[in-house]
PDB file of C-alpha atoms in Angstrom:
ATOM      1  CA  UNK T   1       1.470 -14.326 -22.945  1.00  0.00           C
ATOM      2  CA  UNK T   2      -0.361 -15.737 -20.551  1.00  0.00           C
ATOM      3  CA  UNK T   3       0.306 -15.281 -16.602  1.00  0.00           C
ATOM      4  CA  UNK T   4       0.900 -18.645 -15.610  1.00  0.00           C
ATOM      5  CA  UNK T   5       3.128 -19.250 -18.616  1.00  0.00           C
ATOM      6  CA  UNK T   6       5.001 -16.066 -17.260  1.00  0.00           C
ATOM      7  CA  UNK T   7       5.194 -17.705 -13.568  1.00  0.00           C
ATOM      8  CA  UNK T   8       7.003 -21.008 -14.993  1.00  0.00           C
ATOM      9  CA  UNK T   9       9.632 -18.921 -16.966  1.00  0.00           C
ATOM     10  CA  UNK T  10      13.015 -19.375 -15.548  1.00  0.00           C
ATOM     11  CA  UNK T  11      14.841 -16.221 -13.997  1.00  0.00           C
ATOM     12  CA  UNK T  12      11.364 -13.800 -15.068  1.00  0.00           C
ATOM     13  CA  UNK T  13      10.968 -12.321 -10.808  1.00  0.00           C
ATOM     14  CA  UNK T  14      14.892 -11.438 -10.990  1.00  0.00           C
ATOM     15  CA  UNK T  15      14.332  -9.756 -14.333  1.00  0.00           C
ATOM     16  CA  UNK T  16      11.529  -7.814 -13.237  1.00  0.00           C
ATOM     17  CA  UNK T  17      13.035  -6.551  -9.867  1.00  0.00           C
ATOM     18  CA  UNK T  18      16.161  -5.554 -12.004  1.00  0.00           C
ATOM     19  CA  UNK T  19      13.895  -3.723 -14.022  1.00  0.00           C
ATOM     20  CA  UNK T  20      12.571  -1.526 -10.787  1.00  0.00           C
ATOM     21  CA  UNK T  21      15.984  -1.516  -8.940  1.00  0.00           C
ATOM     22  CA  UNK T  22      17.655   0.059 -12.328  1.00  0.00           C
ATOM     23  CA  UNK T  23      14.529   1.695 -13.759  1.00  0.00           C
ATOM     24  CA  UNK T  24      15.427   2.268 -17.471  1.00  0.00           C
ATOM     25  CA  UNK T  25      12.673   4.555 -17.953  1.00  0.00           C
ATOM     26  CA  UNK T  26       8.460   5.432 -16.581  1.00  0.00           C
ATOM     27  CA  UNK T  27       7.303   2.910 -19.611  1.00  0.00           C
ATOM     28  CA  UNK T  28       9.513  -0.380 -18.735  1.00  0.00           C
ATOM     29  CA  UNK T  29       8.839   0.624 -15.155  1.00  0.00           C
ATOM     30  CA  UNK T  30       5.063   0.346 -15.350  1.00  0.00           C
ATOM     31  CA  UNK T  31       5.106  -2.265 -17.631  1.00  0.00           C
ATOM     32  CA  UNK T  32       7.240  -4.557 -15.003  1.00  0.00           C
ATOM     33  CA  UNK T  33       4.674  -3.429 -12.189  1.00  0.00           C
ATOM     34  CA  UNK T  34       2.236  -4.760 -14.266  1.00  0.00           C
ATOM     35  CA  UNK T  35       3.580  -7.878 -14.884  1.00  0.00           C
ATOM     36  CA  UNK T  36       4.499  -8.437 -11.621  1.00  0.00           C
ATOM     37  CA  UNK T  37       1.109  -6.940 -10.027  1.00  0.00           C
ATOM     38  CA  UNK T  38      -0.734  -9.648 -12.683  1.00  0.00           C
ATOM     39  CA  UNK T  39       1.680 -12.526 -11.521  1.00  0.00           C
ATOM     40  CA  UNK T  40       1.111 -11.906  -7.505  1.00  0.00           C
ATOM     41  CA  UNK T  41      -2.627 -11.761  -7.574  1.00  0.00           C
ATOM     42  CA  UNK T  42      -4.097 -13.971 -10.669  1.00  0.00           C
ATOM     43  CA  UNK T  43      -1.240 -16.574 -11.314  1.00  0.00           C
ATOM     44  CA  UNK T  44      -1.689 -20.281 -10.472  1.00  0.00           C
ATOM     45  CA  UNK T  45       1.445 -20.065  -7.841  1.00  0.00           C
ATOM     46  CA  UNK T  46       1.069 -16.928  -6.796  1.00  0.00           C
ATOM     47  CA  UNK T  47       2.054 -17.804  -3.232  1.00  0.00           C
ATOM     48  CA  UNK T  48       5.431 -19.152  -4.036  1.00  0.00           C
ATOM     49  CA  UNK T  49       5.798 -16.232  -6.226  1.00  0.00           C
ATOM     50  CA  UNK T  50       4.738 -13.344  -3.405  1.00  0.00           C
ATOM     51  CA  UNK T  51       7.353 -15.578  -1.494  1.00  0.00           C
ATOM     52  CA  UNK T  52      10.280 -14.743  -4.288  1.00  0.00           C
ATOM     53  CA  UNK T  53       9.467 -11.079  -4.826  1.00  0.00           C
ATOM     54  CA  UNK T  54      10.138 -10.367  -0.991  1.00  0.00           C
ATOM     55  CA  UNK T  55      13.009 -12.539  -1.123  1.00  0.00           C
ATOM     56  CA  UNK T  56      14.245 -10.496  -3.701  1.00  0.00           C
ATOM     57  CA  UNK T  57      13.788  -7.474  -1.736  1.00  0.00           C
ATOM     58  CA  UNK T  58      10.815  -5.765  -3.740  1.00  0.00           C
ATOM     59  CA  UNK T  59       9.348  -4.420  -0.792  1.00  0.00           C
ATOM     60  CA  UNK T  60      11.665  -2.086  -0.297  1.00  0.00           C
ATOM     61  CA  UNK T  61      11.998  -1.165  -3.439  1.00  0.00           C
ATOM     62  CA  UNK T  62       8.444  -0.713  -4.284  1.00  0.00           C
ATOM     63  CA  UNK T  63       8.438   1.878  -1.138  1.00  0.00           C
ATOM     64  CA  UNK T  64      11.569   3.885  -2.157  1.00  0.00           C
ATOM     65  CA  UNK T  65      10.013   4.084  -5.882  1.00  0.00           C
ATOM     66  CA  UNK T  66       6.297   5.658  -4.257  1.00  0.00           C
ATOM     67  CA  UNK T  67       8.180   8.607  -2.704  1.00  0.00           C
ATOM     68  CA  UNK T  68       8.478  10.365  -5.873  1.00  0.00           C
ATOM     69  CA  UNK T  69       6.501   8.407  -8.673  1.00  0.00           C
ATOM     70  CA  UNK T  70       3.771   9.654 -10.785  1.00  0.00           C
ATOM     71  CA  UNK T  71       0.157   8.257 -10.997  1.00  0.00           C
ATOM     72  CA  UNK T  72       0.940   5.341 -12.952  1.00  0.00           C
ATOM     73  CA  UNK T  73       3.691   4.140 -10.823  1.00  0.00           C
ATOM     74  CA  UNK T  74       1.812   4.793  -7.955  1.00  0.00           C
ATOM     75  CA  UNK T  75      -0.807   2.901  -8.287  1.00  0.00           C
ATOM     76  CA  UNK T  76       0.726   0.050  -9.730  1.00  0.00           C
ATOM     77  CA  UNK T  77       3.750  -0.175  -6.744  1.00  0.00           C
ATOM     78  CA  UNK T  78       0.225   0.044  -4.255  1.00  0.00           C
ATOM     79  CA  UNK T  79      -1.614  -2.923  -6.066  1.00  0.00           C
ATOM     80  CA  UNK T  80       1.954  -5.125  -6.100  1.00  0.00           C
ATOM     81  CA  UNK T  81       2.889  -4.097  -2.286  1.00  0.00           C
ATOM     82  CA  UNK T  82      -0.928  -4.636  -0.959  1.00  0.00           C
ATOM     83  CA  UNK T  83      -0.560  -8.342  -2.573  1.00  0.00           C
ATOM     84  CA  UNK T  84       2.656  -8.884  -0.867  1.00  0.00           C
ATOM     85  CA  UNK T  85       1.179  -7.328   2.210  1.00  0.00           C
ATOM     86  CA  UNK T  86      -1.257 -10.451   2.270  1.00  0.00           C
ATOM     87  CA  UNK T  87       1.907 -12.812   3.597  1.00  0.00           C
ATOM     88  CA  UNK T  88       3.215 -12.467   6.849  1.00  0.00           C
ATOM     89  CA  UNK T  89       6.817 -11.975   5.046  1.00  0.00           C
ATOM     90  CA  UNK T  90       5.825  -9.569   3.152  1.00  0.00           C
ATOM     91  CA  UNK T  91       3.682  -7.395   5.991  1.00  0.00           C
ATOM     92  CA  UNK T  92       6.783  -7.946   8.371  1.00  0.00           C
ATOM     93  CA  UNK T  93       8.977  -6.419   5.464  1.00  0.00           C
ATOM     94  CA  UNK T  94       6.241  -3.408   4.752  1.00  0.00           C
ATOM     95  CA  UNK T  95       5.979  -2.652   8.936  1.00  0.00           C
ATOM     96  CA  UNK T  96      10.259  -3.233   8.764  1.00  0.00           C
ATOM     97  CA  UNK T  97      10.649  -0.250   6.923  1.00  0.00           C
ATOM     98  CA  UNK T  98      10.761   3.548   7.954  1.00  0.00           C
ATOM     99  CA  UNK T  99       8.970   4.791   4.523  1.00  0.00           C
ATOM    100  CA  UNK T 100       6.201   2.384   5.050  1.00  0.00           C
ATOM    101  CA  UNK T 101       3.267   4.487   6.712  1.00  0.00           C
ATOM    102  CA  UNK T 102       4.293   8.119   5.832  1.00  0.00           C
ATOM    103  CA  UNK T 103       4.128   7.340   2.097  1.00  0.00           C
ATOM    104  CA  UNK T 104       1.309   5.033   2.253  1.00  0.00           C
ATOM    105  CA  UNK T 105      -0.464   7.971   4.093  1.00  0.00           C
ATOM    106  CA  UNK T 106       0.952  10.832   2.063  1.00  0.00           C
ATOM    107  CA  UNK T 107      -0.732   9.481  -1.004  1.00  0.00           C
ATOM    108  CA  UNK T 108      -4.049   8.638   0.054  1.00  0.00           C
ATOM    109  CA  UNK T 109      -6.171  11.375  -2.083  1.00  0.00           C
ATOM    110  CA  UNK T 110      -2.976  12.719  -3.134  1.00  0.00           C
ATOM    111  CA  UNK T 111      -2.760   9.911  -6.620  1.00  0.00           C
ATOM    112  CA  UNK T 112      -5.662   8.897  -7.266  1.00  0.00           C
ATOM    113  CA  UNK T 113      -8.893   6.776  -5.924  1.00  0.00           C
ATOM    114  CA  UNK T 114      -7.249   2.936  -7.487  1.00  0.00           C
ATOM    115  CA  UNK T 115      -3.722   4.269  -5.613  1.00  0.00           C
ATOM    116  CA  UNK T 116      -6.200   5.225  -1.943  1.00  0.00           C
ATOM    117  CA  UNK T 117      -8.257   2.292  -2.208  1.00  0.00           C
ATOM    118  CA  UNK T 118      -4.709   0.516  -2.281  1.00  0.00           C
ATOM    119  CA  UNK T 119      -2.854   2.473   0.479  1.00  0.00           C
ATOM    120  CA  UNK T 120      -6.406   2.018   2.803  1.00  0.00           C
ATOM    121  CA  UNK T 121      -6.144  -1.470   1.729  1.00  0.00           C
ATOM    122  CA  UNK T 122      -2.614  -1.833   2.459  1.00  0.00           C
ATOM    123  CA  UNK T 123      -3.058  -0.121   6.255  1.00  0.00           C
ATOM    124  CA  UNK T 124      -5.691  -2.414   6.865  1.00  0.00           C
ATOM    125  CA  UNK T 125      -3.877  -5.364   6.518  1.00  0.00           C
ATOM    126  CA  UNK T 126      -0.407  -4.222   8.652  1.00  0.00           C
ATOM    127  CA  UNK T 127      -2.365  -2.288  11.294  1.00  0.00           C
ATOM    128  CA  UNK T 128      -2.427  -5.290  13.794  1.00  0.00           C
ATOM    129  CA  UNK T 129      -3.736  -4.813  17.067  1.00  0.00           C
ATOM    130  CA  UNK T 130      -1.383  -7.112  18.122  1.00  0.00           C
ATOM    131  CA  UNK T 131       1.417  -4.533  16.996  1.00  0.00           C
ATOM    132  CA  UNK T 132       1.491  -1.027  19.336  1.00  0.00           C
ATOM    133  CA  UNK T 133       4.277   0.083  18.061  1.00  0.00           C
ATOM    134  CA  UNK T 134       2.796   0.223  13.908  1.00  0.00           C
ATOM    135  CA  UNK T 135      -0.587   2.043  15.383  1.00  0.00           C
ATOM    136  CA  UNK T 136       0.850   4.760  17.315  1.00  0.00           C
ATOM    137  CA  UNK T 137       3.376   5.398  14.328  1.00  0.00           C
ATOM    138  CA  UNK T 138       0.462   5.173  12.238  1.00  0.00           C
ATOM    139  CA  UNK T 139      -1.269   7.978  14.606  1.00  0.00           C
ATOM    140  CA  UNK T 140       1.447  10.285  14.549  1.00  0.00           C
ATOM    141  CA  UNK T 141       2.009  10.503  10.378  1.00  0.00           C
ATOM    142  CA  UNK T 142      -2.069  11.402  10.012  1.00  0.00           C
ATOM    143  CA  UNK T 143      -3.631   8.290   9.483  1.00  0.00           C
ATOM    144  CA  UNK T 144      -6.505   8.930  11.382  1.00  0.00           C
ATOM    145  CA  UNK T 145      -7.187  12.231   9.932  1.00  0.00           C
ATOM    146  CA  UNK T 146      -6.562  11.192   6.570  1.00  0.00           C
ATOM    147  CA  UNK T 147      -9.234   8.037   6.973  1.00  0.00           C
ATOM    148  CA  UNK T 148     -11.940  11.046   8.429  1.00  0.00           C
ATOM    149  CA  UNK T 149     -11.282  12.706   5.613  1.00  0.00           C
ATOM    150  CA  UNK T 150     -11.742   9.763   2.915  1.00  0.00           C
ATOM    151  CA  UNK T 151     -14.808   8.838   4.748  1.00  0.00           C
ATOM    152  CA  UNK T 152     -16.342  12.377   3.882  1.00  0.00           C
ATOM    153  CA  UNK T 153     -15.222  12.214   0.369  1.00  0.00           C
ATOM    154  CA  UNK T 154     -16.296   8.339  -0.200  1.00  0.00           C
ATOM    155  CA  UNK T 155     -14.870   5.328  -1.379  1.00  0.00           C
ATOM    156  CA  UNK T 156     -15.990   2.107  -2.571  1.00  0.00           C
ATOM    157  CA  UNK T 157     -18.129   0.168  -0.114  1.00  0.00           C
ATOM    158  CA  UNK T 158     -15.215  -2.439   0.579  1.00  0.00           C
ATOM    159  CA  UNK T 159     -13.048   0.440   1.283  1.00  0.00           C
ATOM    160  CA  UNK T 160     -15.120   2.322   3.520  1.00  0.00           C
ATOM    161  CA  UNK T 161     -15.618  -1.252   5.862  1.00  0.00           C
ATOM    162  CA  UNK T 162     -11.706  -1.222   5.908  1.00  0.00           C
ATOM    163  CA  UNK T 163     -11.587   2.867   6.671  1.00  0.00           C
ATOM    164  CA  UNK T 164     -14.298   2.038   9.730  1.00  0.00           C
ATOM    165  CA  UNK T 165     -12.382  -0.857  10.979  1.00  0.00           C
ATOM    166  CA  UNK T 166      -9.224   1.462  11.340  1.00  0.00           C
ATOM    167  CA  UNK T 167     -10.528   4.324  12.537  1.00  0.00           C
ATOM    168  CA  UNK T 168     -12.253   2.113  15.456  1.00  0.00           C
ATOM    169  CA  UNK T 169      -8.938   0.324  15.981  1.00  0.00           C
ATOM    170  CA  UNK T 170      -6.603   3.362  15.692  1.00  0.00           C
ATOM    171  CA  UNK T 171      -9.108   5.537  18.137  1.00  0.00           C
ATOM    172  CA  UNK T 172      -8.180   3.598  20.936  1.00  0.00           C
ATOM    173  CA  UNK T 173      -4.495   4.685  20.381  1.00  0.00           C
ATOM    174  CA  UNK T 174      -5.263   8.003  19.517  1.00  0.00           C
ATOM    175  CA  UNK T 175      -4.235   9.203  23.330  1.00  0.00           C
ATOM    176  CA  UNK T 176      -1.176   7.950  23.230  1.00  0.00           C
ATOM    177  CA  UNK T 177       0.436   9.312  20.113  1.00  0.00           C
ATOM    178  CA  UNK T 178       0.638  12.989  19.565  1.00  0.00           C
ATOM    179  CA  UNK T 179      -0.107  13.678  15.508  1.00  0.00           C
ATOM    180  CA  UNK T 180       3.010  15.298  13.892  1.00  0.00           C
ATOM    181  CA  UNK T 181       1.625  15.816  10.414  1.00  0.00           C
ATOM    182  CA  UNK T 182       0.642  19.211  10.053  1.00  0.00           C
ATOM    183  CA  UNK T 183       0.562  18.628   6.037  1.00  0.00           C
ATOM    184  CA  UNK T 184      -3.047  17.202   6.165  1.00  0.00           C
ATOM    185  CA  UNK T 185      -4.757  18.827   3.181  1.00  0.00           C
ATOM    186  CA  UNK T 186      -8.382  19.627   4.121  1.00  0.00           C
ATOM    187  CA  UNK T 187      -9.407  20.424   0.766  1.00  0.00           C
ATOM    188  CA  UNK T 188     -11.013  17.388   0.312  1.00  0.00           C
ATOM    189  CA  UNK T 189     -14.027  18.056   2.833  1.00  0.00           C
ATOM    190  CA  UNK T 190     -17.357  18.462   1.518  1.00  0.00           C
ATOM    191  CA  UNK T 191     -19.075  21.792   2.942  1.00  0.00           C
ATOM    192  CA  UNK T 192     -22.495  20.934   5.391  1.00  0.00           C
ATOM    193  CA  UNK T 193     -24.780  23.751   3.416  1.00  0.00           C
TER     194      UNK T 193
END
């Protein structure tokens, strides 16, 4: 069915969050992510629809459903909560909520590269300079080392601008925020020889 079909269907954004909020199983929970992730980034309205889904409180529920999902999941929940994430509702929602940057973090090279280029995508857009408060939190659950350490493994080209433009605007925090993540996972780094 098409996506803009989909969009005009009565009741179809309550029906979807039902479907994460009382998860019947992994298939019906990716294929509702996928829906929704098609409707908030290609559909004709997609504006008024981002605008529902927070309404409706998928935010939250995307983040609660990240702390334990598998790949699939994952990555899916990222692309739907970076497209919300591109409204001011839906980025004060995402910086509202406690999960917010030590999941986002936690999964960068933990998932997959789709579910980092995501995450990097979704830090980008809520780390504000405007906003302290998000950038020192966003200091102390690894962020910074966790860029470092996607910079040295490599990313897309679009991802790696978005990985600079953090790590230039989180430096300048760095001093004020003592790191409390001692879960960083070096593995990753390449070896000089």
């Amino acid at each position: 069915m098409p996506v803009n079909a989909v969009a005009k269907t009565g009741g179809v954004a309550e029906a979807l969050v039902k479907i994460i909020r009382e998860p019947i199983g992994p298939t019906s929970t990716k294929a509702s992510l996928r829906t929704i992730f098609h409707l908030v980034s290609s559909s004709v309205d997609k504006e008024r629809i981002k605008q529902r889904f927070s309404e409706l409180g998928l935010v939250p529920l995307l983040l609660e459903a990240l702390v334990d999902a598998d790949r699939g999941i994952c990555e899916k929940a990222f692309g739907v909560l970076d497209c919300l994430c591109d409204r001011e509702e839906g980025k004060k929602l995402a910086k509202a909520n406690a999960l917010t940057m030590p999941v986002t973090v936690k999964k960068i090279l933990r998932v997959s590269n789709l579910a980092s280029e995501f995450a990097v995508s979704l830090l980008w857009k809520l780390c504000d300079e405007k906003d302290e408060g998000i950038l020192i939190e966003a200091i102390q659950v690894g962020t910074f080392q966790k860029l470092l350490v996607m910079l040295q493994v490599g990313c897309r080209e679009s991802t790696k601008e978005k990985v600079t433009e953090l790590l230039k605007l989180l430096n300048a925090y760095r001093s004020r925020a003592d790191c409390v993540d001692s879960s960083l996972d070096l593995k990753y780094l390449k070896k000089p020889f």
